């Protein structure tokens, strides 16, 4: 095995890892938020991101809109898309066991993935924008400008969601419904409505992710499978329902991916990421930032 | 008499099924073998997912371990698949015990188990795709060595069909037998109310790990059978999310936690999806999985207890109308 430990390569890997980690965190906020509020894992979240990526792709490639301006379309679209899916499928069985709702989202993910396959074919689609060649040089380290914007977007989105939950009335209603739905109802909170809002919000964050990713990422019907897997890992690592933990979990996995790729020969890099995941499961199953609950 | 009836029913139906090769064409025999493979896997999932109520989304992992172990040992060391079967059982038991222990040792349950299992089975896809010795992303072909039970290979489908019938009858008998045992009562107690089960002295962690091992080992056996039938294993064909969902969808549609539910689900859905693929596969790729998604959503929305649950409810209503029963029979435990 030919291990590579040169300093320049490693510092480049760390820089890229932080960028990638920010992106992973941004993707996963919605999943952890939806879990935190209504104890549902939306297994279609990866496919929601796929929908957002396709939307952003078509707006940029066919509509010739600047990728960062597409945010004003993708975010509201994904908000209402999430609400629509929730209304049509999860709402009617909100009283059923949570496991049934989770299984249902798994069905939704199969439907979306294969609808995309029928509509858009299996081809991988990506788009060149004027930002694609934009690089920032910091000494020997090269940072892609579009990825830096995604990282900034990720930080702002995490802070924004946190601020929204902490200070606004709707945010308080969401937190109250998460803590104790019955008590929240007695206080006059329309719990199903806050669930709807939370689900829409969790989906809207993916609209942002889609727009920020399309300048440097690609889309395909199965793109959500891998990204969904990353989301699951990040959310478990961060502690389910923990916003800040989600950000840290994203960074851990982002760094594992790039540092692993720099240090280990190609085929072992991904094995390294998953080993990190299993090690965390062994020693901190409750998530990086959460307190142990036994 | 009444106690033996369910066993007799399984054996008699199994014997009658053995007559099918006399009437079915090659194409339908192929579908019949697929029905048996998936029915067996769904029954295996039913132990952890249905009886213990822990919805594992990663049983493809164990199926993949079974299929890859046998393919590797046969290809690399020229061993008979029967040795592969034993090794597969040992490896999958170890994996299932390890994963069960990781997840169940703390009070983390339900969705956490689902997330971890789906992450691990997907991770396995990427790991296996990157190991050249296991054929990488392309998977492994196995050589056909001729019609012999020693190599678990048969000319045509009939041999595989009978083997499938034996496996499904075996797992149905096993489930039926365990249903009267303390172990399954513990699992059902865990499913219905874990805290209450713990308070009554059930070692819930041990029961759940045991159920995971049993389910995992049986899935690995299904994987061995799958590899022997197709003589091919690929990362996405035996590991991964889609396979894991396929394993559980038959159990859910048929009826969770019932002996016959997974079989009923597979008998209905496998032919439907194979015919869909045959008819629409070329013009609409993915139509088969789209169908599974729709079935899953509709089942959850309109008959969460599956076909057996629905049948049970209808039976109860009918009994209610014809005569007032002395004791209300409980739902969800149809055999």
Coordinates of C-alpha atoms in Angstrom, one line a residue, chain B residues 65-66 69-70 73 79-94 152 217 220-221 224:
Chain B
X65 CA -23.0 -11.5 2.6
X66 CA -24.6 -14.9 1.8
X69 CA -19.5 -15.6 0.4
X70 CA -20.7 -18.5 -1.7
X73 CA -15.6 -19.4 -2.2
X79 CA -15.4 -25.3 -3.0
X80 CA -18.9 -26.7 -3.1
X81 CA -21.6 -24.1 -2.3
X82 CA -22.6 -26.2 0.8
X83 CA -19.4 -25.2 2.4
X84 CA -20.1 -21.6 1.3
X85 CA -23.5 -21.9 2.9
X86 CA -22.0 -22.8 6.3
X87 CA -19.4 -20.0 6.1
X88 CA -22.2 -17.6 5.0
X89 CA -24.3 -18.5 8.0
X90 CA -21.4 -17.9 10.4
X91 CA -20.4 -14.6 8.8
X92 CA -24.0 -13.3 8.6
X93 CA -24.6 -14.4 12.2
X94 CA -21.6 -12.4 13.3
X152 CA -26.4 -26.9 -5.8
X217 CA -28.8 -15.8 9.0
X220 CA -28.0 -15.1 4.1
X221 CA -29.4 -18.5 3.3
X224 CA -26.9 -18.2 -1.2

